[in-house]
Coordinates of N, CA, C and O in Angstrom, one line a residue:
M29 N 0.8 -1.2 0.0 CA 0.0 0.0 0.0 C 0.9 1.2 0.0 O 1.8 1.3 0.8
S30 N 0.6 2.2 -0.9 CA 1.4 3.4 -1.0 C 1.1 4.4 0.1 O -0.1 4.6 0.4
S31 N 2.1 5.0 0.6 CA 1.9 5.9 1.8 C 2.2 7.3 1.5 O 1.6 8.2 2.1
T32 N 3.0 7.6 0.5 CA 3.3 9.0 0.2 C 2.5 9.5 -0.9 O 2.0 8.7 -1.7
Y33 N 2.4 10.8 -1.1 CA 1.7 11.4 -2.2 C 2.3 11.0 -3.5 O 1.5 10.6 -4.4
L34 N 3.6 11.0 -3.6 CA 4.2 10.6 -4.9 C 3.9 9.2 -5.3 O 3.6 8.8 -6.4
E35 N 4.0 8.3 -4.3 CA 3.7 6.9 -4.5 C 2.2 6.7 -5.0 O 1.9 5.9 -5.9
K36 N 1.3 7.4 -4.3 CA -0.1 7.3 -4.7 C -0.3 7.8 -6.1 O -1.1 7.3 -6.9
E37 N 0.4 8.9 -6.5 CA 0.2 9.5 -7.8 C 0.8 8.5 -8.9 O 0.2 8.3 -9.9
M38 N 1.9 7.9 -8.5 CA 2.5 6.9 -9.5 C 1.6 5.7 -9.7 O 1.4 5.2 -10.8
D39 N 1.0 5.3 -8.6 CA 0.1 4.1 -8.6 C -1.1 4.5 -9.5 O -1.6 3.7 -10.3
A40 N -1.6 5.7 -9.3 CA -2.8 6.2 -10.1 C -2.5 6.3 -11.6 O -3.3 5.9 -12.4
E41 N -1.3 6.7 -11.9 CA -0.8 6.8 -13.3 C -0.7 5.4 -13.9 O -1.1 5.2 -15.1
M42 N -0.1 4.5 -13.1 CA 0.0 3.1 -13.6 C -1.4 2.5 -13.9 O -1.6 1.9 -14.9
Q43 N -2.3 2.7 -13.0 CA -3.6 2.2 -13.2 C -4.3 2.8 -14.3 O -5.0 2.2 -15.1
E44 N -4.1 4.1 -14.5 CA -4.6 4.8 -15.7 C -4.1 4.3 -17.0 O -4.9 4.1 -17.9
L45 N -2.8 4.0 -17.0 CA -2.2 3.5 -18.2 C -2.7 2.1 -18.5 O -3.0 1.7 -19.7
E46 N -2.9 1.2 -17.5 CA -3.4 -0.1 -17.7 C -4.9 0.0 -18.1 O -5.4 -0.8 -18.9
G47 N -5.6 1.0 -17.6 CA -7.0 1.2 -17.9 C -7.2 1.6 -19.4 O -8.1 1.2 -20.1
D48 N -6.2 2.5 -19.8 CA -6.2 2.9 -21.2 C -6.0 1.8 -22.2 O -6.7 1.7 -23.2
E49 N -5.2 0.9 -21.9 CA -5.0 -0.3 -22.7 C -6.2 -1.1 -22.8 O -6.6 -1.6 -23.9
D50 N -6.9 -1.3 -21.7 CA -8.2 -2.1 -21.7 C -9.2 -1.4 -22.5 O -10.0 -2.0 -23.2
M51 N -9.3 0.0 -22.3 CA -10.3 0.8 -23.0 C -10.1 0.7 -24.5 O -11.0 0.7 -25.3
E52 N -8.8 0.7 -25.0 CA -8.6 0.6 -26.4 C -9.1 -0.7 -27.0 O -9.7 -0.7 -28.1
D53 N -9.0 -1.8 -26.3 CA -9.5 -3.1 -26.7 C -11.1 -3.0 -26.7 O -11.7 -3.5 -27.7
S54 N -11.7 -2.4 -25.7 CA -13.1 -2.4 -25.7 C -13.7 -1.4 -26.6 O -14.9 -1.6 -27.0
D55 N -13.0 -0.4 -27.0 CA -13.5 0.6 -27.9 C -13.8 0.0 -29.3 O -14.7 0.4 -30.0
D56 N -12.9 -0.9 -29.7 CA -13.1 -1.6 -31.0 C -14.4 -2.3 -31.0 O -15.0 -2.5 -32.1
D57 N -14.9 -2.8 -29.9 CA -16.1 -3.6 -29.8 C -17.4 -2.7 -29.9 O -18.5 -3.2 -30.2
K58 N -17.3 -1.5 -29.6 CA -18.4 -0.6 -29.5 C -18.6 0.1 -30.8 O -17.7 0.8 -31.3
D59 N -19.8 0.0 -31.4 CA -20.1 0.7 -32.7 C -21.0 1.9 -32.5 O -21.0 2.8 -33.3
S60 N -21.8 1.9 -31.5 CA -22.7 3.0 -31.3 C -22.1 4.1 -30.4 O -21.2 3.8 -29.6
G61 N -22.6 5.3 -30.5 CA -22.2 6.4 -29.6 C -21.1 7.2 -30.3 O -20.3 6.8 -31.1
S62 N -21.1 8.5 -30.0 CA -20.1 9.4 -30.6 C -18.8 9.3 -29.8 O -18.7 8.9 -28.7
D63 N -17.7 9.7 -30.5 CA -16.4 9.7 -29.9 C -16.4 10.7 -28.7 O -15.7 10.4 -27.7
E64 N -17.1 11.8 -28.7 CA -17.1 12.8 -27.6 C -17.7 12.1 -26.4 O -17.2 12.3 -25.3
D65 N -18.8 11.4 -26.5 CA -19.4 10.8 -25.4 C -18.5 9.8 -24.8 O -18.4 9.7 -23.5
L66 N -17.8 9.0 -25.6 CA -16.9 8.0 -25.1 C -15.7 8.6 -24.3 O -15.3 8.2 -23.2
E67 N -15.2 9.8 -24.8 CA -14.1 10.4 -24.1 C -14.6 11.0 -22.8 O -13.9 10.8 -21.8
E68 N -15.8 11.6 -22.7 CA -16.3 12.1 -21.5 C -16.5 10.9 -20.5 O -16.1 11.1 -19.3
E69 N -17.0 9.8 -20.9 CA -17.2 8.7 -20.0 C -15.9 8.1 -19.5 O -15.8 7.7 -18.4
E70 N -14.9 8.1 -20.4 CA -13.6 7.6 -20.0 C -12.9 8.5 -19.0 O -12.3 8.1 -18.0
E71 N -13.0 9.8 -19.2 CA -12.3 10.8 -18.4 C -13.0 11.0 -17.0 O -12.3 11.1 -16.0
D72 N -14.3 11.0 -16.9 CA -14.9 11.2 -15.7 C -14.5 10.3 -14.5 O -14.1 10.9 -13.5
P73 N -14.5 9.0 -14.7 CA -14.1 8.2 -13.6 C -12.6 8.4 -13.2 O -12.3 8.4 -12.0
E74 N -11.8 8.6 -14.2 CA -10.4 8.9 -13.9 C -10.2 10.2 -13.2 O -9.4 10.3 -12.2
L75 N -10.9 11.2 -13.6 CA -10.8 12.5 -13.0 C -11.3 12.5 -11.6 O -10.7 13.0 -10.7
L76 N -12.5 11.8 -11.4 CA -13.0 11.7 -10.0 C -12.1 10.9 -9.1 O -11.9 11.3 -7.9
K77 N -11.4 9.9 -9.7 CA -10.5 9.1 -8.9 C -9.3 10.0 -8.5 O -8.8 9.9 -7.3
K78 N -8.8 10.8 -9.4 CA -7.7 11.7 -9.1 C -8.1 12.7 -8.0 O -7.3 13.0 -7.1
I79 N -9.3 13.3 -8.2 CA -9.8 14.3 -7.3 C -9.9 13.7 -5.9 O -9.4 14.3 -4.9
T80 N -10.4 12.5 -5.8 CA -10.5 11.8 -4.5 C -9.2 11.6 -3.9 O -9.0 11.7 -2.7
G81 N -8.2 11.2 -4.7 CA -6.8 10.9 -4.2 C -6.2 12.2 -3.7 O -5.6 12.2 -2.6
F82 N -6.4 13.3 -4.4 CA -5.8 14.6 -3.9 C -6.6 15.0 -2.6 O -5.9 15.6 -1.7
E83 N -7.9 14.8 -2.5 CA -8.6 15.2 -1.3 C -8.1 14.4 -0.1 O -8.0 14.9 1.0
E84 N -7.8 13.1 -0.3 CA -7.3 12.3 0.7 C -5.9 12.7 1.2 O -5.6 12.8 2.3
E85 N -5.1 13.1 0.2 CA -3.8 13.6 0.5 C -3.8 14.9 1.3 O -3.1 15.0 2.2
I86 N -4.7 15.7 0.9 CA -4.8 17.0 1.6 C -5.3 16.8 3.0 O -4.9 17.5 4.0
S87 N -6.3 15.9 3.2 CA -6.8 15.6 4.6 C -5.7 15.0 5.4 O -5.6 15.3 6.6
A88 N -4.8 14.2 4.8 CA -3.7 13.6 5.6 C -2.5 14.6 5.8 O -1.9 14.6 6.8
N89 N -2.3 15.5 4.8 CA -1.3 16.5 4.9 C -1.7 17.8 4.3 O -1.5 18.1 3.1
P90 N -2.4 18.7 5.1 CA -3.0 19.9 4.6 C -1.9 20.9 4.1 O -2.3 21.9 3.5
Y91 N -0.7 20.7 4.4 CA 0.4 21.6 4.0 C 1.1 21.2 2.7 O 2.1 21.7 2.4
N92 N 0.5 20.3 1.9 CA 1.0 19.9 0.7 C 0.5 20.9 -0.4 O -0.6 20.7 -0.9
Y93 N 1.3 21.8 -0.8 CA 1.0 22.9 -1.7 C 0.6 22.3 -3.1 O -0.4 22.6 -3.7
A94 N 1.4 21.3 -3.6 CA 1.2 20.7 -4.9 C -0.1 20.0 -5.0 O -0.8 20.1 -6.0
A95 N -0.5 19.3 -3.9 CA -1.8 18.6 -3.9 C -3.0 19.6 -3.9 O -3.9 19.4 -4.7
H96 N -2.9 20.7 -3.2 CA -3.9 21.7 -3.2 C -4.0 22.3 -4.7 O -5.1 22.4 -5.2
L97 N -2.9 22.6 -5.2 CA -2.9 23.2 -6.6 C -3.4 22.2 -7.6 O -4.3 22.6 -8.4
E98 N -3.1 21.0 -7.5 CA -3.6 20.0 -8.5 C -5.1 19.8 -8.3 O -5.8 19.6 -9.3
L99 N -5.5 19.7 -7.1 CA -6.9 19.6 -6.8 C -7.8 20.7 -7.4 O -8.8 20.4 -8.1
V100 N -7.3 21.9 -7.2 CA -8.0 23.1 -7.8 C -8.0 22.9 -9.3 O -9.0 23.2 -10.0
T101 N -6.9 22.6 -9.9 CA -6.8 22.4 -11.4 C -7.7 21.4 -11.9 O -8.4 21.6 -12.9
L102 N -7.8 20.2 -11.2 CA -8.7 19.2 -11.6 C -10.2 19.6 -11.5 O -11.0 19.3 -12.3
L103 N -10.5 20.2 -10.3 CA -11.9 20.6 -10.1 C -12.4 21.7 -11.1 O -13.6 21.7 -11.4
R104 N -11.5 22.5 -11.6 CA -11.8 23.4 -12.6 C -12.3 22.8 -13.9 O -13.1 23.3 -14.7
K105 N -11.9 21.5 -14.1 CA -12.3 20.8 -15.3 C -13.7 20.2 -15.1 O -14.3 19.7 -16.1
T106 N -14.2 20.1 -13.9 CA -15.5 19.6 -13.6 C -16.5 20.8 -13.5 O -16.2 21.9 -13.7
E107 N -17.8 20.5 -13.3 CA -18.8 21.5 -13.2 C -19.3 21.6 -11.7 O -20.3 22.2 -11.5
D108 N -18.5 21.1 -10.8 CA -18.8 21.1 -9.4 C -18.2 22.4 -8.7 O -17.2 22.3 -8.1
F109 N -18.9 23.5 -8.9 CA -18.4 24.8 -8.4 C -18.4 24.8 -6.9 O -17.5 25.5 -6.3
E110 N -19.3 24.2 -6.2 CA -19.3 24.2 -4.7 C -18.0 23.5 -4.2 O -17.4 24.0 -3.3
K111 N -17.7 22.4 -4.8 CA -16.5 21.6 -4.4 C -15.2 22.4 -4.7 O -14.3 22.5 -3.9
L112 N -15.2 23.1 -5.9 CA -14.1 23.9 -6.3 C -13.9 25.1 -5.3 O -12.8 25.4 -4.9
R113 N -15.0 25.7 -5.0 CA -15.0 26.9 -4.0 C -14.5 26.4 -2.7 O -13.6 27.1 -2.1
A114 N -14.9 25.3 -2.2 CA -14.5 24.7 -0.9 C -13.0 24.4 -1.0 O -12.2 24.7 0.0
A115 N -12.5 23.8 -2.1 CA -11.1 23.5 -2.2 C -10.2 24.8 -2.2 O -9.1 24.8 -1.6
R116 N -10.7 25.8 -2.9 CA -10.0 27.1 -3.0 C -9.9 27.7 -1.6 O -8.9 28.3 -1.2
K117 N -11.0 27.7 -0.9 CA -11.1 28.3 0.5 C -10.1 27.6 1.4 O -9.3 28.2 2.1
K118 N -10.0 26.3 1.3 CA -9.1 25.5 2.2 C -7.7 25.8 1.7 O -6.8 26.0 2.6
F119 N -7.4 25.9 0.5 CA -6.1 26.2 -0.1 C -5.6 27.6 0.5 O -4.5 27.7 1.0
S120 N -6.5 28.5 0.4 CA -6.2 29.9 0.9 C -6.0 30.0 2.4 O -5.3 30.9 2.9
E121 N -6.6 29.0 3.1 CA -6.3 29.0 4.6 C -4.9 28.6 4.9 O -4.4 29.1 5.9
F122 N -4.3 27.8 4.1 CA -3.0 27.3 4.4 C -1.9 28.0 3.7 O -0.7 28.0 4.1
Y123 N -2.2 28.6 2.5 CA -1.1 29.3 1.7 C -1.7 30.6 1.1 O -2.9 30.7 0.8
P124 N -0.8 31.6 0.9 CA -1.2 32.8 0.2 C -1.3 32.3 -1.3 O -0.4 31.7 -1.8
L125 N -2.4 32.6 -2.0 CA -2.6 32.2 -3.4 C -1.8 33.2 -4.2 O -1.7 34.4 -3.9
T126 N -1.4 32.8 -5.4 CA -0.7 33.7 -6.3 C -1.7 34.6 -7.0 O -2.9 34.3 -6.9
G127 N -1.3 35.6 -7.6 CA -2.2 36.5 -8.3 C -2.9 35.8 -9.4 O -4.1 36.0 -9.6
E128 N -2.3 34.9 -10.1 CA -2.9 34.1 -11.1 C -4.1 33.2 -10.5 O -5.2 33.1 -11.1
L129 N -3.8 32.6 -9.4 CA -4.8 31.8 -8.8 C -6.0 32.6 -8.3 O -7.2 32.2 -8.5
W130 N -5.7 33.8 -7.8 CA -6.8 34.7 -7.4 C -7.7 35.1 -8.6 O -8.9 35.2 -8.6
I131 N -7.0 35.5 -9.7 CA -7.7 35.9 -10.9 C -8.6 34.8 -11.4 O -9.7 35.0 -11.8
E132 N -8.0 33.5 -11.4 CA -8.9 32.4 -11.9 C -10.1 32.2 -11.0 O -11.2 32.0 -11.5
W133 N -9.9 32.3 -9.7 CA -11.0 32.2 -8.7 C -12.0 33.2 -9.0 O -13.2 32.9 -9.1
V134 N -11.6 34.5 -9.0 CA -12.6 35.6 -9.2 C -13.3 35.4 -10.6 O -14.5 35.6 -10.7
S135 N -12.5 35.1 -11.6 CA -13.1 34.9 -12.9 C -14.2 33.8 -12.9 O -15.3 34.0 -13.5
D136 N -13.9 32.7 -12.3 CA -14.9 31.6 -12.2 C -16.1 32.1 -11.4 O -17.2 31.7 -11.8
E137 N -15.9 32.8 -10.3 CA -17.1 33.3 -9.5 C -17.9 34.3 -10.3 O -19.1 34.3 -10.2
Q138 N -17.2 35.1 -11.1 CA -17.9 36.1 -11.9 C -18.9 35.5 -12.9 O -19.9 36.0 -13.2
K139 N -18.4 34.4 -13.4 CA -19.2 33.7 -14.4 C -20.6 33.2 -13.9 O -21.6 33.1 -14.6
I140 N -20.6 32.9 -12.6 CA -21.9 32.4 -12.0 C -22.5 33.4 -11.1 O -23.6 33.1 -10.6
A141 N -22.0 34.6 -10.9 CA -22.5 35.6 -10.0 C -23.7 36.3 -10.8 O -23.4 37.0 -11.8
T142 N -24.9 36.1 -10.3 CA -26.0 36.8 -10.9 C -26.8 37.7 -9.9 O -27.2 38.8 -10.3
S143 N -26.8 37.3 -8.7 CA -27.5 38.1 -7.7 C -26.6 39.2 -7.1 O -25.4 39.1 -7.2
E144 N -27.2 40.2 -6.4 CA -26.3 41.2 -5.8 C -25.5 40.6 -4.7 O -24.3 41.0 -4.5
E145 N -26.0 39.6 -4.0 CA -25.2 39.0 -2.9 C -24.0 38.3 -3.5 O -22.9 38.3 -3.0
E146 N -24.2 37.6 -4.6 CA -23.0 36.9 -5.3 C -22.0 37.9 -5.8 O -20.8 37.6 -5.8
K147 N -22.5 39.0 -6.3 CA -21.6 40.0 -6.8 C -20.8 40.7 -5.7 O -19.6 41.0 -5.9
R148 N -21.4 40.8 -4.5 CA -20.7 41.3 -3.4 C -19.6 40.3 -2.9 O -18.6 40.7 -2.5
M149 N -20.0 39.0 -3.1 CA -19.0 38.0 -2.7 C -17.8 38.1 -3.6 O -16.6 37.9 -3.2
V150 N -18.0 38.4 -4.9 CA -16.9 38.5 -5.9 C -16.0 39.7 -5.4 O -14.8 39.6 -5.4
E151 N -16.7 40.8 -5.0 CA -15.9 42.0 -4.6 C -15.1 41.6 -3.3 O -14.0 42.1 -3.2
E152 N -15.7 40.8 -2.4 CA -15.0 40.4 -1.2 C -13.8 39.6 -1.6 O -12.7 39.6 -0.9
L153 N -13.9 38.7 -2.6 CA -12.8 37.9 -3.1 C -11.7 38.8 -3.6 O -10.5 38.5 -3.3
F154 N -12.1 39.8 -4.4 CA -11.0 40.8 -4.8 C -10.3 41.4 -3.7 O -9.1 41.5 -3.6
E155 N -11.1 41.8 -2.7 CA -10.5 42.5 -1.5 C -9.5 41.5 -0.8 O -8.4 41.9 -0.4
K156 N -10.0 40.3 -0.6 CA -9.1 39.3 0.1 C -7.9 39.0 -0.8 O -6.8 38.9 -0.2
G157 N -8.1 38.9 -2.1 CA -6.9 38.6 -3.0 C -5.9 39.7 -3.0 O -4.7 39.4 -2.9
V158 N -6.3 41.0 -3.1 CA -5.3 42.0 -3.1 C -4.6 42.2 -1.8 O -3.5 42.7 -1.7
K159 N -5.3 41.8 -0.7 CA -4.6 41.8 0.6 C -3.6 40.6 0.8 O -2.6 40.7 1.5
D160 N -4.0 39.5 0.2 CA -3.3 38.3 0.3 C -2.0 38.3 -0.5 O -1.0 37.8 -0.1
Y161 N -2.0 38.9 -1.7 CA -0.9 38.8 -2.7 C -0.9 40.0 -3.5 O -1.9 40.5 -4.1
L162 N 0.3 40.6 -3.6 CA 0.5 41.9 -4.3 C 0.6 41.5 -5.8 O 1.6 40.9 -6.2
S163 N -0.3 41.9 -6.6 CA -0.3 41.6 -8.0 C -1.0 42.7 -8.8 O -2.1 43.0 -8.6
V164 N -0.2 43.2 -9.7 CA -0.7 44.3 -10.6 C -1.9 43.8 -11.4 O -2.9 44.5 -11.6
D165 N -1.8 42.6 -11.9 CA -2.8 42.1 -12.8 C -4.1 41.9 -12.0 O -5.2 42.1 -12.5
L166 N -4.0 41.5 -10.7 CA -5.2 41.3 -9.9 C -5.8 42.7 -9.6 O -7.1 42.8 -9.7
W167 N -5.0 43.7 -9.3 CA -5.5 45.0 -9.1 C -6.2 45.5 -10.4 O -7.3 46.2 -10.3
L168 N -5.6 45.3 -11.5 CA -6.2 45.7 -12.8 C -7.6 45.1 -13.0 O -8.6 45.7 -13.4
E169 N -7.7 43.8 -12.7 CA -9.0 43.1 -12.8 C -10.0 43.7 -11.9 O -11.2 43.8 -12.2
Y170 N -9.6 44.0 -10.7 CA -10.4 44.6 -9.7 C -11.0 45.9 -10.1 O -12.1 46.2 -10.0
C171 N -10.1 46.7 -10.7 CA -10.5 48.1 -11.2 C -11.5 47.9 -12.3 O -12.5 48.6 -12.4
Q172 N -11.2 47.0 -13.2 CA -12.1 46.8 -14.3 C -13.5 46.3 -13.9 O -14.5 46.7 -14.4
Y173 N -13.5 45.4 -12.8 CA -14.7 44.9 -12.3 C -15.5 46.1 -11.6 O -16.7 46.2 -11.8
S174 N -14.8 47.0 -11.0 CA -15.5 48.1 -10.3 C -16.1 49.0 -11.3 O -17.1 49.6 -11.1
I175 N -15.5 49.1 -12.5 CA -16.0 50.0 -13.5 C -17.4 49.5 -14.0 O -18.2 50.3 -14.4
G176 N -17.6 48.2 -13.9 CA -18.9 47.6 -14.3 C -20.0 48.1 -13.5 O -21.2 48.1 -14.0
G177 N -19.8 48.7 -12.3 CA -20.9 49.2 -11.5 C -21.1 50.7 -11.6 O -21.9 51.2 -10.8
I178 N -20.5 51.3 -12.6 CA -20.6 52.8 -12.7 C -22.0 53.3 -13.0 O -22.3 54.4 -12.8
G179 N -22.9 52.4 -13.5 CA -24.2 52.8 -13.8 C -25.0 53.5 -12.7 O -25.9 54.2 -13.0
S180 N -24.6 53.2 -11.5 CA -25.4 53.8 -10.3 C -24.4 54.8 -9.6 O -23.2 54.7 -9.7
K181 N -25.0 55.7 -8.8 CA -24.2 56.6 -8.0 C -23.3 55.9 -7.1 O -22.1 56.3 -7.0
E182 N -23.8 54.9 -6.4 CA -22.9 54.2 -5.4 C -21.9 53.4 -6.2 O -20.8 53.2 -5.6
G183 N -22.1 53.0 -7.4 CA -21.1 52.3 -8.2 C -20.0 53.3 -8.6 O -18.8 52.8 -8.6
I184 N -20.3 54.5 -8.8 CA -19.2 55.5 -9.2 C -18.3 55.7 -8.0 O -17.1 55.7 -8.1
V185 N -19.0 55.8 -6.8 CA -18.2 56.0 -5.5 C -17.3 54.8 -5.3 O -16.1 54.9 -4.9
R186 N -17.9 53.6 -5.5 CA -17.1 52.4 -5.2 C -16.0 52.3 -6.2 O -14.9 51.9 -5.8
A187 N -16.2 52.6 -7.5 CA -15.1 52.5 -8.5 C -14.0 53.4 -8.1 O -12.8 53.1 -8.2
R188 N -14.4 54.6 -7.7 CA -13.4 55.6 -7.3 C -12.5 55.1 -6.1 O -11.3 55.2 -6.1
E189 N -13.2 54.5 -5.1 CA -12.5 54.0 -4.0 C -11.5 52.9 -4.4 O -10.4 52.9 -3.9
V190 N -11.9 52.0 -5.3 CA -11.1 50.9 -5.7 C -9.9 51.5 -6.5 O -8.7 51.1 -6.2
H191 N -10.1 52.4 -7.3 CA -9.0 53.0 -8.1 C -8.0 53.8 -7.2 O -6.8 53.7 -7.5
E192 N -8.5 54.4 -6.2 CA -7.6 55.1 -5.3 C -6.8 54.2 -4.5 O -5.6 54.4 -4.2
K193 N -7.4 53.0 -4.1 CA -6.6 52.0 -3.4 C -5.5 51.4 -4.3 O -4.4 51.2 -3.8
A194 N -5.8 51.2 -5.5 CA -4.9 50.6 -6.5 C -3.7 51.6 -6.7 O -2.6 51.2 -6.8

């Protein structure tokens, strides 16, 4: 039984390679279904298995930066935003996120933010991000986001505040 993160990852890759060989043999037998459907069906179990592996590694060793980073990367490929959000929150509790990671997080949240409460949450993420990590690109994104609210009087005031902080 593998005990370290690296050993688990190597075992997972070996099983994936063995699974790919088996899948090639079984793909020849299947005549129905599109290639895209088959690819999605093949990737999902593997992706979920990797995600589960990284979640276990993080629960065993929450200070494993690479596991946090890989988990976030894999979860971005799924449509499970709640799990992705939770993984990012946990990651940010243990490490300062880079400007790029903050921008990805805010960008993903912006895509699903529809209500005023969700938009406030995006703004809070920007605030947390610029306090957590000094990044010109993150400040630029924050300024551009604040410009989006200029349509109202309070939006103008808020945009000015953000630009003055930057």
